[in-house]
PDB file of C-alpha atoms in Angstrom:
ATOM      1  CA  MET P  89     209.069  92.778 116.690  1.00 50.00           C
ATOM      2  CA  LYS P  90     206.355  95.454 117.191  1.00 45.00           C
ATOM      3  CA  ARG P  91     203.793  92.816 116.973  1.00 46.00           C
ATOM      4  CA  LYS P  92     205.304  90.570 119.540  1.00 45.00           C
ATOM      5  CA  ILE P  93     205.440  93.463 121.810  1.00 42.00           C
ATOM      6  CA  ALA P  94     201.877  94.117 121.416  1.00 43.00           C
ATOM      7  CA  LEU P  95     201.050  90.507 121.844  1.00 39.00           C
ATOM      8  CA  MET P  96     203.024  90.317 125.009  1.00 44.00           C
ATOM      9  CA  MET P  97     201.265  93.546 126.379  1.00 43.00           C
ATOM     10  CA  SER P  98     197.927  91.987 125.661  1.00 44.00           C
ATOM     11  CA  SER P  99     198.773  88.838 127.551  1.00 44.00           C
ATOM     12  CA  VAL P 100     199.938  90.816 130.532  1.00 39.00           C
ATOM     13  CA  LEU P 101     196.774  92.777 130.531  1.00 39.00           C
ATOM     14  CA  LEU P 102     194.656  89.984 130.280  1.00 39.00           C
ATOM     15  CA  CYS P 103     196.360  88.124 133.063  1.00 41.00           C
ATOM     16  CA  ALA P 104     195.946  91.445 135.242  1.00 39.00           C
ATOM     17  CA  ALA P 105     192.380  91.449 134.502  1.00 40.00           C
ATOM     18  CA  ILE P 106     191.730  87.681 135.410  1.00 40.00           C
ATOM     19  CA  PHE P 107     193.890  87.879 138.451  1.00 42.00           C
ATOM     20  CA  GLY P 108     191.785  91.091 139.624  1.00 46.00           C
ATOM     21  CA  GLY P 109     188.727  89.339 138.944  1.00 45.00           C
ATOM     22  CA  CYS P 110     189.794  86.242 140.963  1.00 44.00           C
ATOM     23  CA  ALA P 111     190.908  88.773 143.719  1.00 48.00           C
ATOM     24  CA  THR P 112     187.374  90.348 143.732  1.00 49.00           C
ATOM     25  CA  TYR P 113     185.661  86.857 143.628  1.00 61.00           C
ATOM     26  CA  ASP P 114     187.741  85.610 146.264  1.00 88.00           C
ATOM     27  CA  ALA P 115     187.099  88.388 148.734  1.00 89.00           C
ATOM     28  CA  VAL P 116     183.290  88.320 148.079  1.00 93.00           C
ATOM     29  CA  ASP P 117     182.975  84.666 148.187  1.00 93.00           C
ATOM     30  CA  THR P 118     185.067  84.354 151.453  1.00 94.00           C
ATOM     31  CA  ALA P 119     182.709  86.831 153.236  1.00 92.00           C
ATOM     32  CA  PHE P 120     179.796  85.247 151.777  1.00 93.00           C
ATOM     33  CA  THR P 121     180.833  81.763 152.911  1.00 94.00           C
ATOM     34  CA  ALA P 122     181.825  82.784 156.122  1.00 94.00           C
ATOM     35  CA  PHE P 123     178.544  84.532 156.812  1.00 93.00           C
ATOM     36  CA  ASN P 124     176.652  81.239 155.839  1.00 92.00           C
ATOM     37  CA  ASP P 125     178.799  79.245 157.824  1.00 93.00           C
ATOM     38  CA  GLY P 126     178.168  81.441 160.928  1.00 92.00           C
ATOM     39  CA  ASN P 127     181.365  82.746 161.034  1.00 94.00           C
ATOM     40  CA  ILE P 128     180.121  86.355 161.415  1.00 93.00           C
ATOM     41  CA  GLU P 129     183.220  87.780 162.716  1.00 94.00           C
ATOM     42  CA  LYS P 130     185.489  86.816 159.769  1.00 94.00           C
ATOM     43  CA  ALA P 131     182.737  87.840 157.380  1.00 93.00           C
ATOM     44  CA  GLN P 132     182.559  91.305 159.034  1.00 93.00           C
ATOM     45  CA  LYS P 133     186.346  91.869 158.818  1.00 94.00           C
ATOM     46  CA  VAL P 134     186.811  90.735 155.115  1.00 94.00           C
ATOM     47  CA  TYR P 135     183.672  92.898 154.306  1.00 93.00           C
ATOM     48  CA  ALA P 136     185.259  95.896 156.187  1.00 93.00           C
ATOM     49  CA  ASP P 137     188.786  95.396 154.924  1.00 94.00           C
ATOM     50  CA  LYS P 138     188.347  94.370 151.234  1.00 93.00           C
ATOM     51  CA  ILE P 139     184.806  94.963 150.253  1.00 93.00           C
ATOM     52  CA  LYS P 140     182.985  97.895 151.745  1.00 89.00           C
ATOM     53  CA  LYS P 141     184.903 100.673 150.037  1.00 90.00           C
ATOM     54  CA  ASP P 142     185.063  98.854 146.522  1.00 91.00           C
ATOM     55  CA  CYS P 143     181.857  99.398 144.465  1.00 90.00           C
ATOM     56  CA  GLU P 144     182.528  96.341 142.224  1.00 92.00           C
ATOM     57  CA  LYS P 145     182.933  93.950 145.043  1.00 92.00           C
ATOM     58  CA  LYS P 146     179.915  95.312 146.897  1.00 92.00           C
ATOM     59  CA  ASP P 147     177.764  94.698 143.686  1.00 93.00           C
ATOM     60  CA  SER P 148     178.954  91.139 143.556  1.00 93.00           C
ATOM     61  CA  LEU P 149     178.273  90.637 147.288  1.00 94.00           C
ATOM     62  CA  GLU P 150     174.762  92.016 146.884  1.00 93.00           C
ATOM     63  CA  GLN P 151     174.057  89.603 144.054  1.00 93.00           C
ATOM     64  CA  LEU P 152     174.947  86.746 146.057  1.00 93.00           C
ATOM     65  CA  LEU P 153     172.961  88.026 149.289  1.00 94.00           C
ATOM     66  CA  GLY P 154     169.747  88.775 147.262  1.00 93.00           C
ATOM     67  CA  ASP P 155     168.124  85.487 147.395  1.00 93.00           C
ATOM     68  CA  ASN P 156     168.858  85.097 151.315  1.00 95.00           C
ATOM     69  CA  LEU P 157     167.488  88.503 151.804  1.00 96.00           C
ATOM     70  CA  GLU P 158     164.234  87.755 149.850  1.00 96.00           C
ATOM     71  CA  GLN P 159     163.880  84.407 151.514  1.00 96.00           C
ATOM     72  CA  ILE P 160     163.649  85.993 154.909  1.00 97.00           C
ATOM     73  CA  LEU P 161     160.973  88.368 153.629  1.00 97.00           C
ATOM     74  CA  LEU P 162     159.117  85.619 151.936  1.00 97.00           C
ATOM     75  CA  GLN P 163     158.974  83.228 155.064  1.00 97.00           C
ATOM     76  CA  TYR P 164     157.879  86.055 157.250  1.00 97.00           C
ATOM     77  CA  ASN P 165     155.158  87.323 154.751  1.00 97.00           C
ATOM     78  CA  ASN P 166     153.998  83.732 154.607  1.00 96.00           C
ATOM     79  CA  GLU P 167     154.019  83.596 158.389  1.00 94.00           C
ATOM     80  CA  GLU P 168     156.379  80.751 158.507  1.00 96.00           C
ATOM     81  CA  ILE P 169     158.593  82.299 160.932  1.00 96.00           C
ATOM     82  CA  THR P 170     157.565  84.891 163.602  1.00 96.00           C
ATOM     83  CA  ASP P 171     158.548  88.694 163.931  1.00 96.00           C
ATOM     84  CA  GLU P 172     161.274  87.806 166.215  1.00 97.00           C
ATOM     85  CA  GLN P 173     162.989  85.288 164.142  1.00 97.00           C
ATOM     86  CA  ALA P 174     162.717  87.305 161.221  1.00 97.00           C
ATOM     87  CA  GLU P 175     164.120  90.499 162.962  1.00 97.00           C
ATOM     88  CA  ALA P 176     166.916  88.220 164.380  1.00 96.00           C
ATOM     89  CA  GLU P 177     168.099  86.912 161.013  1.00 96.00           C
ATOM     90  CA  MET P 178     167.621  90.343 159.349  1.00 96.00           C
ATOM     91  CA  ASP P 179     169.894  91.965 162.189  1.00 96.00           C
ATOM     92  CA  LYS P 180     172.734  89.438 161.218  1.00 95.00           C
ATOM     93  CA  TYR P 181     172.944  90.949 157.815  1.00 96.00           C
ATOM     94  CA  VAL P 182     172.709  94.557 159.073  1.00 95.00           C
ATOM     95  CA  GLN P 183     175.350  94.160 161.607  1.00 94.00           C
ATOM     96  CA  THR P 184     177.745  92.266 159.204  1.00 95.00           C
ATOM     97  CA  PHE P 185     177.215  94.179 155.953  1.00 94.00           C
ATOM     98  CA  ASP P 186     176.801  97.828 157.227  1.00 90.00           C
ATOM     99  CA  GLY P 187     175.933 100.244 154.483  1.00 88.00           C
ATOM    100  CA  LEU P 188     174.842  97.547 151.833  1.00 93.00           C
ATOM    101  CA  ASP P 189     171.886  98.948 149.863  1.00 93.00           C
ATOM    102  CA  SER P 190     170.407  95.677 149.253  1.00 94.00           C
ATOM    103  CA  VAL P 191     170.595  94.889 153.101  1.00 95.00           C
ATOM    104  CA  ASP P 192     169.230  98.311 154.272  1.00 95.00           C
ATOM    105  CA  SER P 193     166.427  97.963 151.664  1.00 96.00           C
ATOM    106  CA  ALA P 194     165.429  94.480 152.887  1.00 96.00           C
ATOM    107  CA  SER P 195     165.359  95.783 156.666  1.00 96.00           C
ATOM    108  CA  VAL P 196     163.145  98.507 155.837  1.00 97.00           C
ATOM    109  CA  HIS P 197     160.632  96.334 153.926  1.00 97.00           C
ATOM    110  CA  LEU P 198     160.499  93.819 156.834  1.00 97.00           C
ATOM    111  CA  GLN P 199     159.790  96.490 159.247  1.00 97.00           C
ATOM    112  CA  GLU P 200     157.221  97.654 157.067  1.00 97.00           C
ATOM    113  CA  LEU P 201     155.726  94.077 156.765  1.00 98.00           C
ATOM    114  CA  ILE P 202     155.830  93.764 160.381  1.00 97.00           C
ATOM    115  CA  ASP P 203     153.810  97.134 160.791  1.00 98.00           C
ATOM    116  CA  SER P 204     151.381  95.962 158.339  1.00 98.00           C
ATOM    117  CA  LYS P 205     150.785  92.615 159.919  1.00 98.00           C
ATOM    118  CA  MET P 206     150.319  94.288 163.193  1.00 97.00           C
ATOM    119  CA  SER P 207     147.505  96.657 161.568  1.00 97.00           C
ATOM    120  CA  PHE P 208     145.892  93.475 160.276  1.00 98.00           C
ATOM    121  CA  LYS P 209     145.799  91.878 163.585  1.00 97.00           C
ATOM    122  CA  LYS P 210     144.303  95.076 165.368  1.00 97.00           C
ATOM    123  CA  ALA P 211     141.814  95.419 162.545  1.00 96.00           C
ATOM    124  CA  LYS P 212     140.391  91.740 163.269  1.00 96.00           C
ATOM    125  CA  GLU P 213     140.512  92.280 166.937  1.00 96.00           C
ATOM    126  CA  TYR P 214     138.427  95.558 166.670  1.00 94.00           C
ATOM    127  CA  GLN P 215     136.273  94.186 163.912  1.00 92.00           C
ATOM    128  CA  ASP P 216     135.337  91.010 166.517  1.00 93.00           C
ATOM    129  CA  LYS P 217     134.425  93.411 169.007  1.00 92.00           C
ATOM    130  CA  GLY P 218     132.210  95.633 166.866  1.00 86.00           C
ATOM    131  CA  GLY P 219     134.979  98.552 166.648  1.00 86.00           C
ATOM    132  CA  TYR P 220     134.356  98.891 162.912  1.00 85.00           C
ATOM    133  CA  GLY P 221     135.625 102.225 162.504  1.00 84.00           C
ATOM    134  CA  SER P 222     138.999 101.403 164.027  1.00 88.00           C
ATOM    135  CA  ALA P 223     138.806  98.170 162.339  1.00 91.00           C
ATOM    136  CA  TYR P 224     138.406 100.019 158.819  1.00 89.00           C
ATOM    137  CA  THR P 225     141.409 102.376 159.851  1.00 89.00           C
ATOM    138  CA  PHE P 226     143.667  99.648 160.580  1.00 95.00           C
ATOM    139  CA  TYR P 227     142.609  97.579 157.519  1.00 95.00           C
ATOM    140  CA  SER P 228     143.464 100.672 155.260  1.00 92.00           C
ATOM    141  CA  THR P 229     147.246 100.624 156.493  1.00 95.00           C
ATOM    142  CA  VAL P 230     147.863  96.982 155.308  1.00 97.00           C
ATOM    143  CA  ILE P 231     150.354  97.323 152.453  1.00 97.00           C
ATOM    144  CA  ASP P 232     149.871  95.706 148.949  1.00 96.00           C
ATOM    145  CA  SER P 233     153.102  93.571 149.463  1.00 97.00           C
ATOM    146  CA  ASP P 234     151.624  92.191 152.744  1.00 98.00           C
ATOM    147  CA  SER P 235     150.073  88.442 151.892  1.00 97.00           C
ATOM    148  CA  ASN P 236     146.918  89.882 154.106  1.00 97.00           C
ATOM    149  CA  TYR P 237     146.487  92.831 151.617  1.00 97.00           C
ATOM    150  CA  ASN P 238     143.463  91.243 149.519  1.00 98.00           C
ATOM    151  CA  THR P 239     141.500  90.123 152.757  1.00 97.00           C
ATOM    152  CA  ALA P 240     142.113  93.581 154.381  1.00 97.00           C
ATOM    153  CA  GLN P 241     140.548  95.048 151.135  1.00 94.00           C
ATOM    154  CA  GLU P 242     137.742  92.741 151.251  1.00 96.00           C
ATOM    155  CA  GLN P 243     136.886  93.290 155.025  1.00 95.00           C
ATOM    156  CA  MET P 244     136.958  97.239 154.405  1.00 90.00           C
ATOM    157  CA  GLN P 245     134.229  96.828 151.850  1.00 88.00           C
ATOM    158  CA  GLN P 246     132.352  94.253 154.039  1.00 90.00           C
ATOM    159  CA  ILE P 247     132.415  96.798 156.947  1.00 86.00           C
ATOM    160  CA  LEU P 248     130.998  99.469 154.801  1.00 82.00           C
ATOM    161  CA  ARG P 249     128.212  97.275 153.813  1.00 82.00           C
ATOM    162  CA  ASP P 250     127.449  96.150 157.324  1.00 82.00           C
ATOM    163  CA  LEU P 251     127.620  99.770 158.613  1.00 78.00           C
ATOM    164  CA  GLU P 252     125.033 100.705 155.911  1.00 75.00           C
ATOM    165  CA  GLN P 253     122.899  97.766 156.830  1.00 79.00           C
ATOM    166  CA  LYS P 254     122.917  98.185 160.581  1.00 78.00           C
ATOM    167  CA  SER P 255     121.845 101.804 160.440  1.00 74.00           C
ATOM    168  CA  TYR P 256     119.206 100.892 158.141  1.00 74.00           C
ATOM    169  CA  ASP P 257     117.798  98.203 160.438  1.00 80.00           C
ATOM    170  CA  LEU P 258     117.946 100.776 163.403  1.00 76.00           C
ATOM    171  CA  CYS P 259     116.027 103.263 161.485  1.00 73.00           C
ATOM    172  CA  GLU P 260     113.387 100.694 160.765  1.00 76.00           C
ATOM    173  CA  GLU P 261     113.119  99.819 164.388  1.00 79.00           C
ATOM    174  CA  GLY P 262     112.696 103.357 165.302  1.00 74.00           C
ATOM    175  CA  LYS P 263     116.027 103.885 166.941  1.00 76.00           C
ATOM    176  CA  TYR P 264     116.706 107.088 165.099  1.00 70.00           C
ATOM    177  CA  GLY P 265     119.214 108.670 167.741  1.00 71.00           C
ATOM    178  CA  GLU P 266     121.128 105.464 168.289  1.00 76.00           C
ATOM    179  CA  ALA P 267     121.508 105.155 164.446  1.00 71.00           C
ATOM    180  CA  ILE P 268     122.946 108.838 164.264  1.00 71.00           C
ATOM    181  CA  THR P 269     125.344 108.126 167.415  1.00 74.00           C
ATOM    182  CA  ARG P 270     126.778 105.093 165.893  1.00 71.00           C
ATOM    183  CA  THR P 271     127.245 106.515 162.672  1.00 71.00           C
ATOM    184  CA  ILE P 272     128.881 109.494 163.560  1.00 70.00           C
ATOM    185  CA  SER P 273     131.053 107.621 166.281  1.00 70.00           C
ATOM    186  CA  ILE P 274     132.309 105.126 163.370  1.00 69.00           C
ATOM    187  CA  MET P 275     132.956 108.355 160.963  1.00 69.00           C
ATOM    188  CA  ASN P 276     135.067 109.645 163.790  1.00 69.00           C
ATOM    189  CA  ALA P 277     137.197 106.464 164.095  1.00 65.00           C
ATOM    190  CA  MET P 278     137.734 106.153 160.566  1.00 67.00           C
ATOM    191  CA  GLY P 279     138.890 109.802 160.252  1.00 66.00           C
ATOM    192  CA  ILE P 280     135.935 110.982 158.030  1.00 62.00           C
ATOM    193  CA  LYS P 281     134.506 114.431 158.604  1.00 56.00           C
ATOM    194  CA  TYR P 282     130.829 114.649 159.319  1.00 51.00           C
ATOM    195  CA  PRO P 283     129.181 115.547 155.700  1.00 48.00           C
ATOM    196  CA  MET P 284     126.208 118.045 157.228  1.00 47.00           C
ATOM    197  CA  GLU P 285     128.582 120.372 159.388  1.00 47.00           C
ATOM    198  CA  ASN P 286     128.112 124.073 159.762  1.00 46.00           C
ATOM    199  CA  GLN P 287     125.834 125.620 157.408  1.00 42.00           C
ATOM    200  CA  GLY P 288     124.694 122.250 156.323  1.00 43.00           C
ATOM    201  CA  ILE P 289     123.347 121.078 159.700  1.00 44.00           C
ATOM    202  CA  MET P 290     121.420 124.308 160.184  1.00 39.00           C
ATOM    203  CA  ASP P 291     119.860 124.033 156.877  1.00 42.00           C
ATOM    204  CA  PHE P 292     118.740 120.403 157.702  1.00 45.00           C
ATOM    205  CA  THR P 293     117.503 121.315 161.113  1.00 48.00           C
ATOM    206  CA  PHE P 294     115.315 123.931 159.416  1.00 42.00           C
ATOM    207  CA  LEU P 295     114.018 121.308 156.893  1.00 41.00           C
ATOM    208  CA  MET P 296     113.266 119.037 159.924  1.00 44.00           C
ATOM    209  CA  LYS P 297     110.912 121.776 161.431  1.00 43.00           C
ATOM    210  CA  MET P 298     109.204 121.998 157.886  1.00 39.00           C
ATOM    211  CA  LEU P 299     108.662 118.444 157.515  1.00 39.00           C
ATOM    212  CA  LYS P 300     107.765 117.804 161.131  1.00 43.00           C
ATOM    213  CA  PRO P 301     104.654 115.672 160.345  1.00 42.00           C
ATOM    214  CA  HIS P 302     107.348 113.168 158.615  1.00 42.00           C
ATOM    215  CA  TRP P 303     110.072 113.656 160.933  1.00 46.00           C
ATOM    216  CA  LYS P 304     110.645 109.904 161.259  1.00 52.00           C
ATOM    217  CA  ARG P 305     110.907 109.225 157.743  1.00 53.00           C
ATOM    218  CA  VAL P 306     113.186 112.515 157.252  1.00 50.00           C
ATOM    219  CA  TRP P 307     115.641 111.212 159.972  1.00 53.00           C
ATOM    220  CA  GLN P 308     115.711 107.575 158.293  1.00 55.00           C
ATOM    221  CA  MET P 309     116.619 109.093 154.915  1.00 54.00           C
ATOM    222  CA  HIS P 310     119.258 111.199 156.568  1.00 56.00           C
ATOM    223  CA  ILE P 311     120.866 108.278 158.155  1.00 55.00           C
ATOM    224  CA  ILE P 312     120.657 106.218 155.074  1.00 55.00           C
ATOM    225  CA  MET P 313     122.344 109.198 153.190  1.00 54.00           C
ATOM    226  CA  THR P 314     124.916 109.685 155.706  1.00 57.00           C
ATOM    227  CA  THR P 315     126.041 106.146 155.683  1.00 57.00           C
ATOM    228  CA  SER P 316     126.046 106.205 151.917  1.00 56.00           C
ATOM    229  CA  THR P 317     128.189 109.278 152.113  1.00 55.00           C
ATOM    230  CA  ILE P 318     130.675 107.242 154.466  1.00 55.00           C
ATOM    231  CA  SER P 319     131.188 104.596 151.785  1.00 57.00           C
ATOM    232  CA  ILE P 320     131.789 107.263 149.097  1.00 49.00           C
ATOM    233  CA  LEU P 321     134.365 109.155 151.301  1.00 52.00           C
ATOM    234  CA  ALA P 322     135.943 106.063 152.543  1.00 58.00           C
ATOM    235  CA  ALA P 323     136.612 104.875 148.769  1.00 55.00           C
ATOM    236  CA  VAL P 324     138.426 108.016 148.292  1.00 49.00           C
ATOM    237  CA  HIS P 325     140.029 108.664 151.649  1.00 54.00           C
TER     238      HIS P 325
END
């Protein structure tokens, strides 16, 4: 008799677990299907009434939504959809599944990508116009998950090489003032502190007086050293 009672209780518990699991799946599946079918109002209601306060159901729903959210980010990152289209799609998830961690995380990541791609676009515009300092700064804010990241890193190195070569060419032409002004301007745009400030600049001025017969060569070496310093500072900035 005891054995029969135990078996009966086990059966009852098993059925309860099965039906409970079915109930969880039904609510999640209903919300997910309604959302995919474009019935946002129904999806919102099922989520608010039966899922939002249930951790197990929320976890199940997040698993279902994961691929959808990843697809939006992937399409945007590969420039298959515009900023507006990506934001509109993501906003549907945010409005429907308020407080769902995976949705909030994807939304934040999308905004980071949007900002990053805007930085990349501005960097190219400045670079095309010769604004190398600003271009470098914007390239440096391109995030590593952005499909433009490797290109941005390459362009940063190219800008430093171009800067050094241009300053050297100006010195060779005897345009020392222009070389100095250009170098300092670019450093300011990049947010790099001038390396010969305060006591350093006074020491350098004194050195110039001592080496007056060779002042052109001294200025040339100063510019070359300064542009080299920019490359070093930029690498660790």
